[in-house]
Amino acid sequence: MPVSSADPVAISASTLTHLQRLEAESIHIMREVVANAENPVMLYSVGKDSACMLHLAKKAFYPAPPPFPLLHVDTTWKFKEMYKLRQKAADDAGMKLIVHQNPDALAQGINPFDHGSMHTDMWKTEGLKQALTKYNFDVAFGGARRDEEKSRAKERIFSFRSANHRWDPKQQRPELWKLYNTRKAKGESIRAFPLSNWTELDIWQYIHLENIEIVPLYFAAPRPVVEWNGMLIMVDDERFPLAPGQVPEMKSVRFRTLGCYPLSGAVESKATTLPEVIQEMLLTTTSERQGRAIDHDQAASMEKKKQEGYF
Amino acid sequence: MTVATNPAYITETLIAEDIDAYLVKHQHKTMLRFITCGSVDDGKSTLIGRLLYDSKMIFEDQLATLENDSKMHGTQGQGIDFALLVDGLAAEREQGITIDVAYRFFATDKRKFIVADTPGHEQYTRNMVTGASTADLAVILIDARQGVLTQTRRHSYLVNLLGIKNIVLAVNKMDLVGYSAERFYEIVSEYSHFAKQIGMKSFLPIPISGLAGDNIVTRSENTAWYQGPTLLGHLEDAPITVARMQDAPFRMAVQWVNRPNLDFRGFAGLIGSGSIAPGDAIRILPSGKTTTVKSIVTYGGNLDRAVAGQSVTLTFNDEVDCSRGDVITTADAPCEVADQFEATLVWMGEAEMLPGRPYLLKMGTQTLTATVTEPKYEVNVNTLEHLTSDTLKLNAIGVVNISTDRAIPFDSYANNPDLGGFILIDRATNATIAAGMVHFALRRSQNIHWQALDVDRTAHAAIKNQQPKVVWFTGLSGSGKSTIANIVEKKLHAMGKHTFLLDGDNVRHGLNRDLGFTDADRVENIRRVGEVARLMTDAGLIVLTAFISPFQAERRLVRDMMDAGEFMEVYVDTPLEVAESRDVKGLYKKARAGNLKNFTGIDSPYEAPEAPELTVNTTALTAEEAAELVIAAILAS
C-alpha cells in the first residue's frame, strides 16, 4: 500500500486564515443560539474578550443589530474607564445594556479589601445567578476561552447548568461536527462560549486587524500605583485604604486583564500601541491569569469556582 | 542546529525587532485541527505537552506549577512530566487518566493548531468520535515496544469511519527500542496490513520520542535512517478539509432568516462546501424552488465571492420561501432529498437504542423526528466482524435504516460531512445519544408514492355519520383499562357508533405474536398498534385501545400519526398498590416472585402522561362512572 508523503499545500487566494475561520465559527455559534433560544443575553464585562465577542455579534446579525441585550454583572469596583466605555459600546452596537449589582452585596458593603474571596462569590457568582434568574435568560453568551486554564480546555461550547446554575463536568453533552444540541429541560440554562477556540494572541490580533475599541487601560500610561498583596494595584478612587502616609507612585503601567481594580495587577510597561502590547505579550513569560488574584492558590481552583456557578 | 537557524529564535528576533512585520506574517496563518489517539500508556499527553512546550506555549508560571506538580503526582521521578500539562479536571488528575475530550492550542509561524486530546480507554469511544468529527488529521500513537494493539485497531477504525483522510502513525518511545529501524518497519508493515483491511487509503509513519523530543520539531540524529518529515513539519504542511471542500458543489444550511425591516430579507449560514457569487443560480431544498443570488452581505461590505468555511448572509433576486433548516445548493448540482436512509450509528447514550422509538435527529440546521430500525449488523471494532444484534449499547457501532417524519436534503457523509453527519437526541432527557453518518437514501423512499384514493377517509367517516377517533387508554396492569374500554364500546355501539376495541388479547395473539416484553418489543408493539389504529380511523371508526403503553415517547409517536384532535389519551390512574391488590390475572404475584421479567411497575418503569385529554381515577370512580366520563368526552369533541 502506498505511504503518503507530506504534500505541501500552496496557499491559494481562497485559503482562509485562522482568524477568518475562528470568526466564521463564532458567528455560526451565535446564530445557532439566536435560532434556538427563547431569551438569550450576552455577558459583557467591558474587557478585551467581551469587546471581541461584541464585535463578532455585530457581524453575525448585520444588518440587524444583535437581537439580545448586554448584561454587565457589576461589582461597583471596576475601573472608572471601564464604566465610561460600557454604555458607549452598547449604544454603538444598538443594543440594550442591563447592569445588575447584587443588592445583598451592596447592602453589606462587600469589598475586596475586607472580605477576601467573599467579594467574588457575592458580587460575581451570586450576582450572575440573580441576574439570570431575575430576567429569565435561558442562554448567556460568555467570553471564556479554552486556553485560559486547564479545566476550561474540556468545557463545551454549549455548557449546561442546572436550575441552580451548577456545572457538572460529567454531564456535558458530546459536541460533534457543527451540531450543537441546544435542547434543555425546564429551569436549565445554557452558557454558550463562542470564543472557545480563540487564544489570547488570536484575540489581540483580531482587535488589531478589526480596529476594535478597547479600554485604554490595556495601554501603558503613567498611573498611580501601590504594591498590595504582591501585585501593583492602581489607586483608581478614594476607596483604596492607603496606609497612613502612603503615597501612590506614578509608574508607566498597563493591564493584561481587567476586573475589579483592587484585584487587577498592573505590569510595568512602555507599550502604548496594540503592536507593542502584542510584542510584550509574546516576549513575556507569565500567563495571563496570573494578573488576577482569584486563582493563585491551587491549580484546580477555577474548576471549583465553576462548579459553584462562577462563569 | 545553530542558534541562528533555530526557528523559534528567528521568530523571537522578529518579534523583538519588527513587531509589525511579525503581525503581517501571522495574519496569514492557516488553521489545522487534529486529534491524537493512543492507548493509555502510549504517551499521548506527553506528546501534546511536548508540542506545547517546544512551540513556547508554556509560560514560566505554568512551568513552575508543572515542576511542583511533577514532584507531587508525576510519573517521571524528578523530571518534568509533560502529561500533567494537559490532564485537566481534578478527579482525573488524581486518577492519572484523561477521561474526556480536551482541546489544546499552539501555533507556529505557519499555522495555528487545535488538538483534540481524547482518552485511550475502550469505554470512551464516544469521546474519540467527538474529537475526530472536527479533525483534519489524526495522529495515531503506537508504543514502539508494544506494536499494533487492539486499541490501535479500534482508534484507526474510528478515525477512518469519521472520514479523516490524513493519518499519521507516530511510532513513539523509539528511545526505548534503541531507535531500531528494523522495529519501526516491522510495526509499519503490520499496520499497513491492517490499514488495507479497513479501507484506509494512506498513512504517514514517523518514528518519534515524545519524551526525548526526537523528530517532533527537528529531525533526530538518532534516526538517521528516517528521511521523512518531522511530526510538526508534517502538521504544518498537511491539507485542510475546509480548503478541499471549496471544490465541491455549493451547499449552505440556512441558520437564521435576517429580517431587520421590510426591505431586507437575508439568509444567514456557514458555507459548508463550494463557493458562491452574486448572479449564481441556486436551488432551495427540500422545496426545489430556484432563484439567483443577489448579494453576499457581510458587516465589512458585500463580497464578490464567498467560499466554504465562511459565515455569510445571502439575499435572493426573487421572493422565494426559505427558512431555517432549508439547504441552499447550486442549481445544477443540488443534493438529494429523502426520508429513509442507511447510516452508521455510534451509540453514545447510557440507555440502549430502541428500534421504533421516535428520537430527534439534527442534521445541518434542521431538527426533526426519526426512528431507527434494528441494526442490520453491529461492528466489532476490534476484530471488524459483523455481528447480529437487536440493539446498540453505549459505544457500540452498527448499521441501521433511519426513517424521518419528512423528507430532508442530505449528502452522503463521505461526500460532505456537513450534510451527511447527524446526531440523535433523546426527547425525554435531551441527551445526545448517537452520532450518525449517512451512507445513501433507501430506494423505496424515492419510489413509493401514495396511491390517490377515490373513496377517502372523509367519505368513510361521512357514511358512518361520526368523527373518527383513537381513544387511547393507558395505565398499569390491572388498573381497569380493558374493563372501562369494554363498557365504553358497548355504550357507543348501543348509540349506533361504529367502533373497534384493540387490546392485548386480540393483538398479542396474532399481529404481534412475535413480540415479547423487552423495552424494544414494547416499542414495536405500540408502533404496530398505532399504525393499525390509524388505518381504522381512515376507515372512519372510533378506535378504543387498551394497552399498558408505559413509555411517553411511543404514546407521542402514535399521537403524531393522527390528525389534530383525533387522538384522545385517557389515563387510567390507579396506584400500584391498588392494581397489585386486585391482581385479576395473578401477574403481580408472579412478577414479585421473580417468575415474570420486565413487568411494568415492578421491574420495568411506567411513565404517566403529562397532559392526557382525560384522567379517570379508579379509586374514586366505579368502572361504569369512568366509562360515562369517557363517553361524554368523546361526544363533546
PDB file of N, CA, C and O in Angstrom, chain B residues 275-316:
ATOM      1  N   SER B 275     -18.357  27.359  -3.527  1.00  0.00           N
ATOM      2  CA  SER B 275     -18.237  28.812  -3.438  1.00  0.00           C
ATOM      3  C   SER B 275     -19.461  29.433  -4.091  1.00  0.00           C
ATOM      4  O   SER B 275     -20.215  28.748  -4.782  1.00  0.00           O
ATOM      5  N   ILE B 276     -19.668  30.710  -3.850  1.00  0.00           N
ATOM      6  CA  ILE B 276     -20.871  31.379  -4.354  1.00  0.00           C
ATOM      7  C   ILE B 276     -20.529  32.816  -4.743  1.00  0.00           C
ATOM      8  O   ILE B 276     -19.655  33.421  -4.118  1.00  0.00           O
ATOM      9  N   ALA B 277     -21.205  33.313  -5.766  1.00  0.00           N
ATOM     10  CA  ALA B 277     -21.008  34.698  -6.196  1.00  0.00           C
ATOM     11  C   ALA B 277     -22.353  35.278  -6.604  1.00  0.00           C
ATOM     12  O   ALA B 277     -23.266  34.527  -6.971  1.00  0.00           O
ATOM     13  N   PRO B 278     -22.524  36.598  -6.533  1.00  0.00           N
ATOM     14  CA  PRO B 278     -23.779  37.212  -6.974  1.00  0.00           C
ATOM     15  C   PRO B 278     -24.083  36.782  -8.398  1.00  0.00           C
ATOM     16  O   PRO B 278     -23.173  36.686  -9.232  1.00  0.00           O
ATOM     17  N   GLY B 279     -25.345  36.500  -8.696  1.00  0.00           N
ATOM     18  CA  GLY B 279     -25.738  36.064 -10.027  1.00  0.00           C
ATOM     19  C   GLY B 279     -25.804  34.557 -10.175  1.00  0.00           C
ATOM     20  O   GLY B 279     -26.435  34.050 -11.099  1.00  0.00           O
ATOM     21  N   ASP B 280     -25.182  33.806  -9.245  1.00  0.00           N
ATOM     22  CA  ASP B 280     -25.192  32.338  -9.325  1.00  0.00           C
ATOM     23  C   ASP B 280     -26.612  31.798  -9.165  1.00  0.00           C
ATOM     24  O   ASP B 280     -27.378  32.266  -8.312  1.00  0.00           O
ATOM     25  N   ALA B 281     -26.940  30.799  -9.990  1.00  0.00           N
ATOM     26  CA  ALA B 281     -28.250  30.147  -9.879  1.00  0.00           C
ATOM     27  C   ALA B 281     -28.230  29.168  -8.723  1.00  0.00           C
ATOM     28  O   ALA B 281     -27.292  28.373  -8.586  1.00  0.00           O
ATOM     29  N   ILE B 282     -29.259  29.227  -7.869  1.00  0.00           N
ATOM     30  CA  ILE B 282     -29.302  28.345  -6.698  1.00  0.00           C
ATOM     31  C   ILE B 282     -30.657  27.665  -6.607  1.00  0.00           C
ATOM     32  O   ILE B 282     -31.641  28.110  -7.200  1.00  0.00           O
ATOM     33  N   ARG B 283     -30.670  26.581  -5.855  1.00  0.00           N
ATOM     34  CA  ARG B 283     -31.894  25.831  -5.627  1.00  0.00           C
ATOM     35  C   ARG B 283     -32.071  25.677  -4.121  1.00  0.00           C
ATOM     36  O   ARG B 283     -31.090  25.435  -3.405  1.00  0.00           O
ATOM     37  N   ILE B 284     -33.299  25.839  -3.647  1.00  0.00           N
ATOM     38  CA  ILE B 284     -33.553  25.714  -2.219  1.00  0.00           C
ATOM     39  C   ILE B 284     -34.232  24.373  -1.964  1.00  0.00           C
ATOM     40  O   ILE B 284     -35.242  24.053  -2.595  1.00  0.00           O
ATOM     41  N   LEU B 285     -33.668  23.592  -1.081  1.00  0.00           N
ATOM     42  CA  LEU B 285     -34.201  22.260  -0.803  1.00  0.00           C
ATOM     43  C   LEU B 285     -34.704  22.205   0.631  1.00  0.00           C
ATOM     44  O   LEU B 285     -34.128  22.865   1.482  1.00  0.00           O
ATOM     45  N   PRO B 286     -35.778  21.442   0.921  1.00  0.00           N
ATOM     46  CA  PRO B 286     -36.409  20.447   0.059  1.00  0.00           C
ATOM     47  C   PRO B 286     -37.405  20.994  -0.962  1.00  0.00           C
ATOM     48  O   PRO B 286     -37.863  20.202  -1.786  1.00  0.00           O
ATOM     49  N   SER B 287     -37.774  22.276  -0.948  1.00  0.00           N
ATOM     50  CA  SER B 287     -38.851  22.726  -1.842  1.00  0.00           C
ATOM     51  C   SER B 287     -38.465  22.608  -3.316  1.00  0.00           C
ATOM     52  O   SER B 287     -39.315  22.394  -4.167  1.00  0.00           O
ATOM     53  N   GLY B 288     -37.187  22.771  -3.660  1.00  0.00           N
ATOM     54  CA  GLY B 288     -36.760  22.671  -5.047  1.00  0.00           C
ATOM     55  C   GLY B 288     -36.888  23.979  -5.818  1.00  0.00           C
ATOM     56  O   GLY B 288     -36.554  24.056  -7.002  1.00  0.00           O
ATOM     57  N   LYS B 289     -37.358  25.043  -5.136  1.00  0.00           N
ATOM     58  CA  LYS B 289     -37.502  26.348  -5.795  1.00  0.00           C
ATOM     59  C   LYS B 289     -36.131  26.881  -6.218  1.00  0.00           C
ATOM     60  O   LYS B 289     -35.137  26.664  -5.538  1.00  0.00           O
ATOM     61  N   THR B 290     -36.110  27.603  -7.345  1.00  0.00           N
ATOM     62  CA  THR B 290     -34.836  28.156  -7.805  1.00  0.00           C
ATOM     63  C   THR B 290     -34.896  29.679  -7.872  1.00  0.00           C
ATOM     64  O   THR B 290     -35.963  30.274  -8.039  1.00  0.00           O
ATOM     65  N   THR B 291     -33.737  30.281  -7.728  1.00  0.00           N
ATOM     66  CA  THR B 291     -33.594  31.728  -7.875  1.00  0.00           C
ATOM     67  C   THR B 291     -32.112  32.011  -8.106  1.00  0.00           C
ATOM     68  O   THR B 291     -31.338  31.063  -8.333  1.00  0.00           O
ATOM     69  N   THR B 292     -31.730  33.279  -8.061  1.00  0.00           N
ATOM     70  CA  THR B 292     -30.301  33.607  -8.181  1.00  0.00           C
ATOM     71  C   THR B 292     -29.888  34.467  -6.995  1.00  0.00           C
ATOM     72  O   THR B 292     -30.726  35.119  -6.360  1.00  0.00           O
ATOM     73  N   VAL B 293     -28.599  34.442  -6.722  1.00  0.00           N
ATOM     74  CA  VAL B 293     -28.083  35.213  -5.587  1.00  0.00           C
ATOM     75  C   VAL B 293     -27.991  36.681  -5.987  1.00  0.00           C
ATOM     76  O   VAL B 293     -27.452  37.018  -7.043  1.00  0.00           O
ATOM     77  N   LYS B 294     -28.525  37.537  -5.120  1.00  0.00           N
ATOM     78  CA  LYS B 294     -28.463  38.969  -5.396  1.00  0.00           C
ATOM     79  C   LYS B 294     -27.182  39.550  -4.783  1.00  0.00           C
ATOM     80  O   LYS B 294     -26.411  40.220  -5.452  1.00  0.00           O
ATOM     81  N   SER B 295     -26.970  39.251  -3.498  1.00  0.00           N
ATOM     82  CA  SER B 295     -25.765  39.803  -2.866  1.00  0.00           C
ATOM     83  C   SER B 295     -25.290  38.914  -1.726  1.00  0.00           C
ATOM     84  O   SER B 295     -26.056  38.109  -1.186  1.00  0.00           O
ATOM     85  N   ILE B 296     -24.012  39.032  -1.427  1.00  0.00           N
ATOM     86  CA  ILE B 296     -23.423  38.335  -0.273  1.00  0.00           C
ATOM     87  C   ILE B 296     -23.102  39.426   0.740  1.00  0.00           C
ATOM     88  O   ILE B 296     -22.158  40.199   0.572  1.00  0.00           O
ATOM     89  N   VAL B 297     -23.942  39.482   1.773  1.00  0.00           N
ATOM     90  CA  VAL B 297     -23.863  40.598   2.714  1.00  0.00           C
ATOM     91  C   VAL B 297     -22.988  40.236   3.912  1.00  0.00           C
ATOM     92  O   VAL B 297     -23.165  39.178   4.514  1.00  0.00           O
ATOM     93  N   THR B 298     -22.009  41.088   4.230  1.00  0.00           N
ATOM     94  CA  THR B 298     -21.284  40.942   5.495  1.00  0.00           C
ATOM     95  C   THR B 298     -21.102  42.325   6.096  1.00  0.00           C
ATOM     96  O   THR B 298     -21.272  43.347   5.420  1.00  0.00           O
ATOM     97  N   TYR B 299     -20.754  42.347   7.363  1.00  0.00           N
ATOM     98  CA  TYR B 299     -20.549  43.580   8.123  1.00  0.00           C
ATOM     99  C   TYR B 299     -19.472  44.441   7.464  1.00  0.00           C
ATOM    100  O   TYR B 299     -19.550  45.660   7.446  1.00  0.00           O
ATOM    101  N   GLY B 300     -18.492  43.777   6.893  1.00  0.00           N
ATOM    102  CA  GLY B 300     -17.386  44.508   6.275  1.00  0.00           C
ATOM    103  C   GLY B 300     -17.655  44.928   4.830  1.00  0.00           C
ATOM    104  O   GLY B 300     -16.755  45.394   4.143  1.00  0.00           O
ATOM    105  N   GLY B 301     -18.891  44.750   4.369  1.00  0.00           N
ATOM    106  CA  GLY B 301     -19.224  45.116   2.992  1.00  0.00           C
ATOM    107  C   GLY B 301     -19.612  43.884   2.198  1.00  0.00           C
ATOM    108  O   GLY B 301     -19.311  42.754   2.589  1.00  0.00           O
ATOM    109  N   ASN B 302     -20.309  44.107   1.054  1.00  0.00           N
ATOM    110  CA  ASN B 302     -20.732  42.976   0.230  1.00  0.00           C
ATOM    111  C   ASN B 302     -19.522  42.325  -0.444  1.00  0.00           C
ATOM    112  O   ASN B 302     -18.566  43.001  -0.793  1.00  0.00           O
ATOM    113  N   LEU B 303     -19.609  41.001  -0.610  1.00  0.00           N
ATOM    114  CA  LEU B 303     -18.480  40.263  -1.189  1.00  0.00           C
ATOM    115  C   LEU B 303     -18.748  39.898  -2.648  1.00  0.00           C
ATOM    116  O   LEU B 303     -19.896  39.714  -3.057  1.00  0.00           O
ATOM    117  N   ASP B 304     -17.679  39.772  -3.417  1.00  0.00           N
ATOM    118  CA  ASP B 304     -17.791  39.312  -4.803  1.00  0.00           C
ATOM    119  C   ASP B 304     -17.881  37.800  -4.862  1.00  0.00           C
ATOM    120  O   ASP B 304     -18.378  37.219  -5.823  1.00  0.00           O
ATOM    121  N   ARG B 305     -17.364  37.159  -3.815  1.00  0.00           N
ATOM    122  CA  ARG B 305     -17.334  35.700  -3.819  1.00  0.00           C
ATOM    123  C   ARG B 305     -17.126  35.252  -2.373  1.00  0.00           C
ATOM    124  O   ARG B 305     -16.404  35.906  -1.608  1.00  0.00           O
ATOM    125  N   ALA B 306     -17.749  34.139  -2.013  1.00  0.00           N
ATOM    126  CA  ALA B 306     -17.524  33.579  -0.682  1.00  0.00           C
ATOM    127  C   ALA B 306     -17.309  32.079  -0.825  1.00  0.00           C
ATOM    128  O   ALA B 306     -17.811  31.474  -1.777  1.00  0.00           O
ATOM    129  N   VAL B 307     -16.560  31.498   0.089  1.00  0.00           N
ATOM    130  CA  VAL B 307     -16.173  30.087  -0.051  1.00  0.00           C
ATOM    131  C   VAL B 307     -16.499  29.286   1.206  1.00  0.00           C
ATOM    132  O   VAL B 307     -16.808  29.863   2.253  1.00  0.00           O
ATOM    133  N   ALA B 308     -16.406  27.966   1.077  1.00  0.00           N
ATOM    134  CA  ALA B 308     -16.640  27.059   2.197  1.00  0.00           C
ATOM    135  C   ALA B 308     -15.842  27.514   3.411  1.00  0.00           C
ATOM    136  O   ALA B 308     -14.662  27.832   3.301  1.00  0.00           O
ATOM    137  N   GLY B 309     -16.501  27.533   4.561  1.00  0.00           N
ATOM    138  CA  GLY B 309     -15.820  27.937   5.789  1.00  0.00           C
ATOM    139  C   GLY B 309     -16.152  29.344   6.223  1.00  0.00           C
ATOM    140  O   GLY B 309     -15.807  29.745   7.326  1.00  0.00           O
ATOM    141  N   GLN B 310     -16.851  30.115   5.369  1.00  0.00           N
ATOM    142  CA  GLN B 310     -17.190  31.487   5.739  1.00  0.00           C
ATOM    143  C   GLN B 310     -18.641  31.581   6.204  1.00  0.00           C
ATOM    144  O   GLN B 310     -19.517  30.924   5.656  1.00  0.00           O
ATOM    145  N   SER B 311     -18.889  32.416   7.207  1.00  0.00           N
ATOM    146  CA  SER B 311     -20.254  32.714   7.641  1.00  0.00           C
ATOM    147  C   SER B 311     -20.724  33.956   6.909  1.00  0.00           C
ATOM    148  O   SER B 311     -20.095  35.008   7.017  1.00  0.00           O
ATOM    149  N   VAL B 312     -21.809  33.829   6.162  1.00  0.00           N
ATOM    150  CA  VAL B 312     -22.282  34.946   5.345  1.00  0.00           C
ATOM    151  C   VAL B 312     -23.798  35.087   5.461  1.00  0.00           C
ATOM    152  O   VAL B 312     -24.466  34.290   6.126  1.00  0.00           O
ATOM    153  N   THR B 313     -24.344  36.113   4.807  1.00  0.00           N
ATOM    154  CA  THR B 313     -25.785  36.291   4.669  1.00  0.00           C
ATOM    155  C   THR B 313     -26.063  36.520   3.187  1.00  0.00           C
ATOM    156  O   THR B 313     -25.466  37.403   2.578  1.00  0.00           O
ATOM    157  N   LEU B 314     -26.943  35.690   2.605  1.00  0.00           N
ATOM    158  CA  LEU B 314     -27.251  35.813   1.178  1.00  0.00           C
ATOM    159  C   LEU B 314     -28.612  36.472   0.989  1.00  0.00           C
ATOM    160  O   LEU B 314     -29.539  36.224   1.770  1.00  0.00           O
ATOM    161  N   THR B 315     -28.727  37.300  -0.039  1.00  0.00           N
ATOM    162  CA  THR B 315     -30.057  37.757  -0.448  1.00  0.00           C
ATOM    163  C   THR B 315     -30.316  37.224  -1.850  1.00  0.00           C
ATOM    164  O   THR B 315     -29.388  36.938  -2.592  1.00  0.00           O
ATOM    165  N   PHE B 316     -31.637  37.086  -2.192  1.00  0.00           N
ATOM    166  CA  PHE B 316     -32.023  36.485  -3.470  1.00  0.00           C
ATOM    167  C   PHE B 316     -32.664  37.533  -4.379  1.00  0.00           C
ATOM    168  O   PHE B 316     -33.198  38.537  -3.908  1.00  0.00           O
TER     169      PHE B 316
END
